[in-house]
Coordinates of C-alpha atoms and ligand atoms in Angstrom, one line a residue:
M791 CA 0.0 0.0 0.0
E792 CA 1.4 3.4 -1.0
V793 CA 1.8 5.8 1.9
L794 CA 1.6 9.5 0.9
Y795 CA 2.5 12.5 3.1
R796 CA 0.4 15.6 3.8
S797 CA 0.9 18.7 5.7
T798 CA -0.4 19.1 9.3
R799 CA -1.6 22.6 8.4
G800 CA -3.4 22.5 5.1
N801 CA -5.2 20.3 2.7
E802 CA -2.7 20.7 0.0
E803 CA -1.9 17.8 -2.3
S804 CA -0.2 14.8 -0.8
V805 CA 3.4 14.0 -1.8
S806 CA 5.5 10.9 -2.0
A807 CA 7.9 10.0 0.8
S808 CA 10.9 11.0 -1.4
K809 CA 9.4 14.4 -2.1
A810 CA 8.6 15.0 1.6
I811 CA 12.3 14.2 2.5
L812 CA 13.6 16.6 -0.1
E813 CA 11.3 19.4 0.9
G814 CA 11.7 18.9 4.6
L815 CA 8.9 21.3 5.6
A816 CA 5.6 21.7 3.7
S817 CA 5.1 25.0 1.9
D818 CA 2.3 26.1 4.3
G819 CA 4.8 25.8 7.2
G820 CA 3.2 22.5 8.4
L821 CA 5.0 19.2 8.9
F822 CA 4.6 16.2 6.7
V823 CA 2.7 13.3 8.2
P824 CA 1.8 9.9 6.7
Q825 CA -1.8 9.9 5.5
A826 CA -2.3 6.6 7.5
L827 CA 0.1 4.7 9.7
P828 CA 0.6 1.2 8.3
S829 CA 0.8 -1.9 10.5
F830 CA 3.8 -4.1 10.7
D831 CA 3.6 -7.1 8.3
K832 CA 6.1 -9.2 10.3
T833 CA 5.3 -10.8 13.6
L834 CA 7.3 -9.9 16.8
D835 CA 8.8 -13.4 16.7
E836 CA 10.0 -12.7 13.2
F837 CA 11.5 -9.4 14.2
A838 CA 13.3 -11.2 17.0
Q839 CA 15.3 -13.1 14.4
M840 CA 16.5 -10.0 12.6
D841 CA 19.6 -7.9 12.9
Y842 CA 19.5 -4.1 12.9
R843 CA 19.7 -3.7 9.2
Q844 CA 17.0 -6.2 8.4
T845 CA 14.7 -4.6 11.0
A846 CA 15.4 -1.2 9.5
Y847 CA 14.4 -2.5 6.1
E848 CA 11.2 -4.1 7.3
V849 CA 10.1 -1.0 9.2
M850 CA 11.2 1.7 6.7
K851 CA 9.7 -0.1 3.7
L852 CA 6.2 0.4 5.2
L853 CA 6.6 4.2 5.3
L854 CA 9.0 5.1 2.5
T855 CA 6.9 3.3 -0.1
D856 CA 8.2 5.0 -3.2
F857 CA 11.8 3.7 -2.5
T858 CA 12.5 0.4 -4.2
E859 CA 13.8 -2.5 -2.1
E860 CA 17.2 -2.1 -3.8
E861 CA 17.4 1.7 -3.0
L862 CA 16.3 1.2 0.6
R863 CA 18.7 -1.6 1.3
Y864 CA 21.5 0.5 -0.2
C865 CA 20.7 3.4 2.1
I866 CA 20.5 1.1 5.1
D867 CA 23.8 -0.7 4.3
K868 CA 25.7 2.6 3.8
A869 CA 24.3 4.0 7.1
Y870 CA 24.5 1.2 9.7
D871 CA 28.0 -0.2 9.1
G872 CA 31.4 0.0 10.7
K873 CA 31.0 3.6 11.7
F874 CA 29.0 2.3 14.7
D875 CA 31.3 0.8 17.3
T876 CA 29.1 -2.2 17.9
E877 CA 27.6 -4.8 15.6
A878 CA 24.3 -4.5 17.5
I879 CA 24.1 -0.8 16.4
A880 CA 21.7 0.0 19.3
P881 CA 22.5 -2.4 22.2
L882 CA 20.5 -2.8 25.4
A883 CA 22.1 -2.6 28.8
E884 CA 20.2 -4.0 31.7
V885 CA 20.8 -1.9 34.8
K886 CA 18.8 -2.0 38.0
N887 CA 15.5 -3.3 36.6
A888 CA 15.4 -1.2 33.5
W889 CA 16.9 -1.5 30.0
Y890 CA 19.0 1.3 28.6
L891 CA 18.7 1.4 24.9
E892 CA 22.1 2.9 24.0
L893 CA 21.6 5.1 21.0
F894 CA 25.1 6.6 21.1
H895 CA 27.4 4.1 19.4
G896 CA 27.6 6.1 16.2
P897 CA 30.3 8.4 14.9
T898 CA 29.4 11.4 17.1
I899 CA 28.3 9.5 20.2
A900 CA 24.9 11.0 20.4
F901 CA 21.5 9.6 19.3
K902 CA 21.2 12.0 16.4
D903 CA 23.6 9.6 14.5
M904 CA 20.8 7.0 14.4
A905 CA 18.9 9.1 11.8
L906 CA 21.6 11.4 10.5
S907 CA 23.8 8.5 9.3
I908 CA 21.0 7.5 6.9
L909 CA 19.4 10.8 5.9
P910 CA 22.2 11.8 3.4
Y911 CA 21.5 8.5 1.5
L912 CA 17.8 8.9 1.7
M913 CA 18.1 12.4 0.4
T914 CA 20.5 11.7 -2.5
T915 CA 18.4 8.7 -3.5
A916 CA 15.2 10.9 -3.3
A917 CA 16.9 13.6 -5.5
K918 CA 17.7 11.0 -8.2
K919 CA 14.2 9.6 -8.1
N920 CA 12.8 13.1 -8.6
Q921 CA 15.2 13.9 -11.4
I922 CA 16.9 16.7 -9.4
K923 CA 20.2 17.6 -11.0
N924 CA 21.2 20.3 -8.5
E925 CA 23.7 19.7 -5.8
I926 CA 21.8 19.6 -2.4
V927 CA 23.2 22.1 0.1
I928 CA 22.3 21.3 3.7
L929 CA 22.2 24.3 5.9
T930 CA 22.2 23.9 9.7
A931 CA 22.3 26.0 12.8
T932 CA 23.4 24.0 15.8
S933 CA 23.8 24.4 19.5
G934 CA 26.2 21.5 19.5
D935 CA 25.0 17.9 18.8
T936 CA 23.0 18.2 15.5
G937 CA 25.8 20.1 13.7
K938 CA 28.4 17.4 14.2
A939 CA 26.1 14.5 13.5
A940 CA 24.9 16.2 10.3
L941 CA 28.5 16.9 9.3
A942 CA 29.6 13.4 9.9
G943 CA 26.6 12.1 7.9
F944 CA 27.0 14.3 4.9
A945 CA 30.8 14.5 4.7
D946 CA 32.0 13.3 1.2
V947 CA 28.5 12.1 0.2
P948 CA 28.5 12.8 -3.6
G949 CA 25.9 15.4 -4.7
T950 CA 25.7 17.2 -1.4
R951 CA 27.4 20.0 0.5
I952 CA 26.9 20.8 4.1
M953 CA 27.3 24.1 6.0
V954 CA 27.0 24.4 9.7
F955 CA 26.7 27.7 11.8
Y956 CA 27.4 27.5 15.5
P957 CA 27.5 30.2 18.2
K958 CA 31.3 30.9 18.5
D959 CA 31.2 31.1 22.3
G960 CA 28.1 29.0 22.9
V961 CA 29.2 25.4 22.6
S962 CA 31.4 23.2 24.8
P963 CA 35.1 22.8 24.0
I964 CA 34.6 19.2 22.9
Q965 CA 31.6 20.1 20.8
E966 CA 33.6 22.8 19.1
K967 CA 36.6 20.6 18.5
Q968 CA 34.4 17.9 17.1
M969 CA 33.1 20.3 14.5
V970 CA 36.2 22.3 13.5
T971 CA 38.2 19.1 12.9
Q972 CA 35.6 17.8 10.4
T973 CA 37.1 16.4 7.3
G974 CA 35.4 16.2 3.9
A975 CA 35.8 18.5 0.9
N976 CA 32.1 19.3 0.9
T977 CA 31.9 20.5 4.5
R978 CA 32.1 24.0 6.0
V979 CA 31.8 25.1 9.6
I980 CA 31.5 28.7 10.7
G981 CA 31.4 30.2 14.2
I982 CA 29.1 33.2 14.3
H983 CA 29.5 36.1 16.7
G984 CA 26.1 35.7 18.3
N985 CA 24.0 33.2 20.2
F986 CA 22.2 30.1 19.0
D987 CA 19.0 32.0 18.3
D988 CA 21.0 34.4 16.0
A989 CA 22.3 31.4 14.1
Q990 CA 18.9 29.7 13.9
S991 CA 17.1 32.8 12.7
G992 CA 19.9 33.6 10.2
V993 CA 19.5 30.1 8.7
K994 CA 15.7 30.5 8.5
K995 CA 16.2 33.8 6.6
L996 CA 18.6 32.2 4.1
F997 CA 16.1 29.4 3.4
A998 CA 13.4 32.1 2.6
D999 CA 15.8 34.3 0.6
K1000 CA 14.4 34.3 -3.0
E1001 CA 17.4 36.2 -4.4
L1002 CA 19.8 33.7 -3.0
A1003 CA 17.7 30.8 -4.3
A1004 CA 17.9 32.2 -7.8
W1005 CA 21.7 32.8 -7.5
M1006 CA 22.0 29.1 -6.4
E1007 CA 19.8 27.7 -9.1
E1008 CA 22.0 29.4 -11.7
R1009 CA 25.0 27.6 -10.3
G1010 CA 23.2 24.2 -9.8
Y1011 CA 22.5 24.2 -6.1
Q1012 CA 19.4 24.0 -3.9
F1013 CA 18.9 24.0 -0.2
S1014 CA 17.5 21.2 2.0
S1015 CA 17.2 20.6 5.7
A1016 CA 18.6 18.0 8.0
N1017 CA 16.4 19.4 10.8
S1018 CA 14.5 17.0 13.1
I1019 CA 11.2 17.8 11.5
N1020 CA 12.2 16.1 8.3
I1021 CA 10.4 12.8 8.0
G1022 CA 13.7 11.3 6.8
R1023 CA 14.8 11.7 10.4
L1024 CA 11.6 10.5 12.0
V1025 CA 11.2 7.2 10.1
P1026 CA 14.6 5.7 10.9
Q1027 CA 14.0 6.4 14.6
I1028 CA 11.0 4.0 14.7
V1029 CA 13.4 1.2 13.9
Y1030 CA 15.3 1.0 17.2
Y1031 CA 12.1 0.7 19.3
V1032 CA 11.1 -2.3 17.3
Y1033 CA 14.6 -3.7 17.5
A1034 CA 14.8 -3.2 21.3
Y1035 CA 11.5 -4.9 21.8
A1036 CA 12.5 -7.8 19.6
Q1037 CA 15.9 -8.2 21.4
L1038 CA 13.9 -8.6 24.7
V1039 CA 11.8 -11.2 23.1
K1040 CA 14.8 -13.0 21.7
E1041 CA 16.6 -13.1 25.0
G1042 CA 13.4 -14.4 26.7
R1043 CA 13.0 -11.3 28.9
I1044 CA 9.5 -10.7 27.6
K1045 CA 6.9 -12.8 25.7
A1046 CA 6.0 -11.6 22.2
G1047 CA 2.9 -9.4 22.8
E1048 CA 3.7 -8.4 26.3
E1049 CA 3.5 -4.7 26.9
I1050 CA 6.5 -2.6 27.9
N1051 CA 6.9 1.1 28.8
V1052 CA 9.3 3.4 27.1
T1053 CA 10.9 6.5 28.7
V1054 CA 12.4 9.2 26.5
P1055 CA 14.5 12.3 27.4
T1056 CA 12.7 14.8 25.3
G1057 CA 13.4 18.1 23.6
N1058 CA 11.9 18.6 20.2
F1059 CA 9.6 15.6 20.7
G1060 CA 11.1 13.7 17.7
N1061 CA 12.4 10.6 19.5
I1062 CA 9.3 10.0 21.6
L1063 CA 7.1 10.6 18.6
A1064 CA 8.9 7.8 16.8
A1065 CA 8.0 5.5 19.8
Y1066 CA 4.4 6.7 19.5
Y1067 CA 4.4 5.8 15.8
A1068 CA 5.9 2.4 16.6
K1069 CA 3.0 1.8 19.1
N1070 CA 0.4 2.8 16.5
M1071 CA 2.0 0.5 14.0
G1072 CA 1.6 -2.5 16.4
L1073 CA 4.5 -2.5 18.9
P1074 CA 3.1 -3.4 22.3
I1075 CA 3.9 -0.3 24.3
K1076 CA 1.8 0.7 27.3
K1077 CA 3.1 4.1 28.5
L1078 CA 5.2 6.6 26.7
I1079 CA 7.0 8.4 29.5
C1080 CA 8.1 11.9 28.4
A1081 CA 11.0 13.3 30.4
S1082 CA 11.8 17.0 30.5
N1083 CA 14.4 19.1 32.3
D1084 CA 13.7 22.4 34.0
N1085 CA 12.3 23.7 30.7
K1086 CA 9.2 21.7 31.5
V1087 CA 6.8 23.0 28.9
L1088 CA 5.8 19.5 27.9
Y1089 CA 5.1 18.4 31.5
D1090 CA 2.8 21.3 32.0
F1091 CA 1.1 20.5 28.7
F1092 CA 0.4 16.9 29.5
R1093 CA -0.9 17.9 32.9
T1094 CA -3.1 20.9 31.9
G1095 CA -3.7 20.7 28.2
A1096 CA -2.2 24.2 27.8
Y1097 CA 1.0 24.7 25.9
D1098 CA 2.7 27.9 27.0
R1099 CA 6.2 29.0 25.9
N1100 CA 6.0 32.3 27.7
R1101 CA 8.6 31.6 30.4
D1102 CA 12.3 32.0 31.0
F1103 CA 14.6 29.8 28.9
I1104 CA 16.8 27.9 31.4
L1105 CA 20.3 26.8 30.4
T1106 CA 20.7 23.4 32.0
T1107 CA 23.2 20.6 32.2
S1108 CA 21.2 18.7 29.5
P1109 CA 21.4 21.3 26.8
S1110 CA 19.9 19.2 24.0
M1111 CA 16.6 19.3 25.9
D1112 CA 16.7 23.1 26.5
I1113 CA 13.8 23.9 24.2
L1114 CA 10.6 25.9 24.6
I1115 CA 9.1 25.2 21.2
S1116 CA 8.9 21.5 20.7
S1117 CA 8.5 21.3 17.0
N1118 CA 7.4 17.7 16.5
L1119 CA 4.6 18.0 19.1
E1120 CA 2.7 19.5 16.2
R1121 CA 2.4 16.0 14.6
L1122 CA 0.8 14.7 17.8
I1123 CA -1.6 17.7 18.0
Y1124 CA -2.7 17.1 14.5
R1125 CA -3.5 13.5 15.3
I1126 CA -5.4 14.1 18.5
A1127 CA -7.3 16.8 16.6
G1128 CA -8.7 13.9 14.5
E1129 CA -6.3 14.9 11.6
D1130 CA -8.1 18.2 11.4
A1131 CA -5.6 20.5 9.7
A1132 CA -7.6 23.7 10.2
C1133 CA -7.8 23.0 14.0
N1134 CA -4.1 22.3 14.2
A1135 CA -3.2 25.4 12.0
S1136 CA -5.2 27.7 14.3
L1137 CA -3.5 26.3 17.4
M1138 CA -0.1 26.8 15.8
A1139 CA -1.0 30.3 14.8
A1140 CA -1.8 31.0 18.4
L1141 CA 1.6 29.6 19.4
A1142 CA 3.3 31.8 16.9
G1143 CA 1.3 34.9 18.0
D1144 CA 0.7 34.6 21.8
G1145 CA 3.2 31.9 22.5
K1146 CA 0.5 29.6 23.8
Y1147 CA -2.6 27.5 23.0
E1148 CA -5.0 25.2 24.8
I1149 CA -6.4 21.9 23.5
T1150 CA -10.0 20.8 24.0
A1151 CA -11.1 18.3 26.6
E1152 CA -11.8 15.8 23.9
M1153 CA -8.3 16.1 22.5
K1154 CA -6.8 15.8 26.0
E1155 CA -8.6 12.5 26.5
K1156 CA -6.5 11.1 23.6
L1157 CA -3.3 11.7 25.4
G1158 CA -3.7 8.7 27.7
D1159 CA -0.7 6.9 26.1
F1160 CA 1.6 9.6 27.6
Y1161 CA 2.9 10.4 31.0
G1162 CA 5.0 13.6 31.5
N1163 CA 7.3 14.7 34.3
Y1164 CA 10.5 16.5 34.7
A1165 CA 13.8 16.4 36.7
T1166 CA 15.7 19.4 38.0
Q1167 CA 19.4 19.8 37.5
E1168 CA 20.0 18.7 41.1
E1169 CA 17.8 15.6 40.6
C1170 CA 19.7 14.9 37.4
A1171 CA 23.1 15.1 39.2
A1172 CA 21.8 12.9 42.1
Q1173 CA 20.6 10.3 39.6
I1174 CA 24.0 10.1 37.9
R1175 CA 25.7 9.7 41.3
S1176 CA 23.3 7.2 42.8
L1177 CA 23.2 4.9 39.8
Y1178 CA 27.0 5.0 39.5
E1179 CA 27.3 4.2 43.2
D1180 CA 24.9 1.3 43.0
T1181 CA 26.0 -0.2 39.7
D1182 CA 29.1 1.4 38.2
Y1183 CA 27.0 2.4 35.1
V1184 CA 27.5 6.0 34.1
L1185 CA 24.7 8.0 32.5
D1186 CA 25.0 11.1 30.5
P1187 CA 22.9 14.0 31.8
H1188 CA 20.0 13.7 29.3
T1189 CA 19.6 10.0 30.0
A1190 CA 19.8 10.8 33.7
V1191 CA 16.8 13.1 33.4
A1192 CA 14.9 10.2 31.8
A1193 CA 16.0 7.8 34.6
A1194 CA 14.9 10.3 37.3
V1195 CA 11.6 10.8 35.7
Y1196 CA 11.1 7.1 35.3
N1197 CA 11.6 6.7 39.1
K1198 CA 9.0 9.4 39.7
Y1199 CA 6.6 7.5 37.4
K1200 CA 7.1 4.3 39.3
E1201 CA 6.6 5.9 42.6
E1202 CA 3.5 7.8 41.6
T1203 CA 1.8 4.9 39.8
G1204 CA 3.2 1.7 41.3
D1205 CA 3.4 0.4 37.7
T1206 CA 6.3 -2.1 37.4
T1207 CA 5.9 -2.9 33.7
K1208 CA 9.2 -3.7 32.1
T1209 CA 10.7 -0.5 30.8
V1210 CA 13.2 0.6 28.1
I1211 CA 14.9 4.0 28.7
A1212 CA 16.3 5.7 25.6
S1213 CA 19.9 6.5 26.3
T1214 CA 20.6 9.5 24.0
A1215 CA 24.3 10.4 24.5
S1216 CA 27.6 8.9 25.7
P1217 CA 28.7 10.3 29.1
Y1218 CA 32.0 11.1 27.3
K1219 CA 30.2 13.9 25.5
F1220 CA 29.4 15.6 28.8
T1221 CA 32.3 14.7 31.0
R1222 CA 32.3 17.9 33.1
T1223 CA 28.6 17.6 34.1
V1224 CA 28.9 13.9 34.7
L1225 CA 32.0 14.0 36.9
S1226 CA 31.0 17.1 38.8
A1227 CA 27.9 15.2 39.8
M1228 CA 30.1 12.6 41.4
D1229 CA 32.8 14.7 43.1
E1230 CA 33.9 18.3 43.4
K1231 CA 37.5 17.5 42.8
Y1232 CA 37.0 17.4 39.1
A1233 CA 36.1 21.1 38.9
D1234 CA 39.5 22.4 37.8
M1235 CA 40.5 19.8 35.2
D1236 CA 40.2 20.5 31.5
D1237 CA 37.7 18.6 29.3
F1238 CA 40.2 16.2 27.8
A1239 CA 41.8 15.4 31.1
L1240 CA 38.3 14.6 32.4
T1241 CA 37.8 12.0 29.7
E1242 CA 40.7 10.1 31.1
E1243 CA 39.2 10.3 34.6
L1244 CA 35.9 9.0 33.3
E1245 CA 37.7 6.1 31.7
K1246 CA 39.2 5.2 35.0
I1247 CA 36.0 5.3 37.0
S1248 CA 33.7 3.8 34.4
G1249 CA 35.8 1.1 32.9
V1250 CA 34.4 2.1 29.5
K1251 CA 37.1 2.8 26.9
I1252 CA 37.3 6.3 25.6
P1253 CA 35.3 6.3 22.4
D1254 CA 37.2 6.7 19.1
A1255 CA 35.1 9.8 18.5
I1256 CA 36.9 11.5 21.3
T1257 CA 40.5 10.1 20.8
K1258 CA 40.4 11.0 17.1
I1259 CA 39.6 14.7 17.6
R1260 CA 42.0 15.2 20.5
N1261 CA 45.1 15.9 18.3
A1262 CA 43.3 16.4 15.0
P1263 CA 44.2 19.5 13.0
V1264 CA 41.7 22.4 12.9
L1265 CA 40.3 22.4 9.4
H1266 CA 37.7 25.1 9.8
N1267 CA 38.7 28.4 11.2
I1268 CA 36.2 30.8 9.8
Q1269 CA 34.0 33.2 11.8
C1270 CA 31.4 35.7 10.7
E1271 CA 29.1 38.4 12.0
K1272 CA 25.4 37.7 12.4
D1273 CA 24.7 39.6 9.2
G1274 CA 27.5 38.0 7.3
M1275 CA 25.9 34.6 6.9
K1276 CA 24.6 35.1 3.3
Q1277 CA 28.0 36.2 2.1
A1278 CA 29.6 33.1 3.8
V1279 CA 27.2 30.8 2.0
M1280 CA 28.0 32.4 -1.4
E1281 CA 31.8 32.2 -0.8
F1282 CA 31.5 28.5 0.1
L1283 CA 29.4 27.8 -3.1
E1284 CA 31.6 29.8 -5.4
K1285 CA 34.5 27.5 -4.6
Q1286 CA 34.7 24.6 -7.0
Ligands
PLP2259 C1 18.4 15.8 20.5 C2 18.7 15.2 21.9 C3 17.6 14.9 22.7 C4 16.2 15.3 22.4 O1 15.6 14.6 21.4 P1 14.2 15.1 20.7 O2 14.0 14.1 19.6 O3 14.6 16.5 20.2 O4 13.2 15.1 21.7 C5 17.9 14.2 23.9 N1 19.1 13.9 24.3 C6 20.2 14.2 23.4 C7 21.5 13.8 23.9 C8 20.0 14.8 22.2 O5 21.1 15.1 21.4

């Protein structure tokens, strides 16, 4: 059955999966959603016999229906290979009555790799299918993690270029080093004199710049987006929930059909939405536990039905969850509105205008699959420390937020259903926060010295992703002003 994609905001014509991936965002500003979610056509016992790549094919073929089997298998084989440091790709670690689904074994040691290692192949395949001759230029603003994962994914992929803008003084030393040492003739990294919002709004302006688009068209380029609202990022994320469940069946930890809970540290609502889609496609999930940090907009939303971004933005120790506008939530709103695009569009207009909206009681009733809560920075640190003291397992701060929220859920509900916790980053990416949670003595050490300390106490080898950049030469040493971004793009594209 062919699955087409339509916008959450309008009733414009539906497009194929490959077009939706190329376009990223619908022209009316809405997000592409599948017209109907298909059901799995393999049983859970069959999934239990598959490796990661086979699982990926069986899940993704149901949603990316205009890709041929050969195309899809090519994309999957290119993505999930030796750049992951384990054959399992996404292994499960059983720690203290929960399973941590480790999504950080890719090239940049954060979960963004799960989707960004396949997106470049999906995108270039989609371009071919749609007879697009232009080179695709990926433009990204990053506060740290997305930029590096996108660079690693697109580096040296024929037919693409990638350009990343980051706030010069707004990322961690390790994050900056990861980006400025990026190899690949088609990559460019630029530090801007401004904050993340300046970078983000600058990129949005470039996407909307008609004059620039014409200049690029003349030279055979067009923009696309590797942002988390692209369905080419959402679909690959459904895979690892199916894979995790199937591994539990295979190991005899659950019976096929038995319900599990899933806990996800959430920012833009992409990862947890993928779990929700997996549930709707037939994976036996009972509760989707949505974990937030001090920026607890989603917790308030699940509790009251009112979404309100009018509040202070709090910089926390789990920066990838510091978000007040959770973009992918729009896809859930659309669904609980009975796929009523007009209703969703008016709520999103209220969000853009007043910074808030409230759903109806009828819509709120459809949120029963979700439980929301949050953990403060102190609770996050306490969680890192106590789990380490009990088990020697070291969590990164984002995963620690999820673990702390899961404990609150258990206490509140008494529900002891077996639970998978999405583990979204290696602790090596956030050594300062992780080690400070354990002992004050680490406060004065530099970030690379801290990685050695972490190796000593955790017994987990320093990942290649860190060793490789430590002495790597800086290949990108360009900075620009907030209003110099367009010029920077043109300079990059002029070069042959
Ligand atoms: C991006 C990110 C998240 C949040 O994921 P969403 O899909 O945006 O909800 C959580 N943890 C880490 C480490 C991340 O990089």
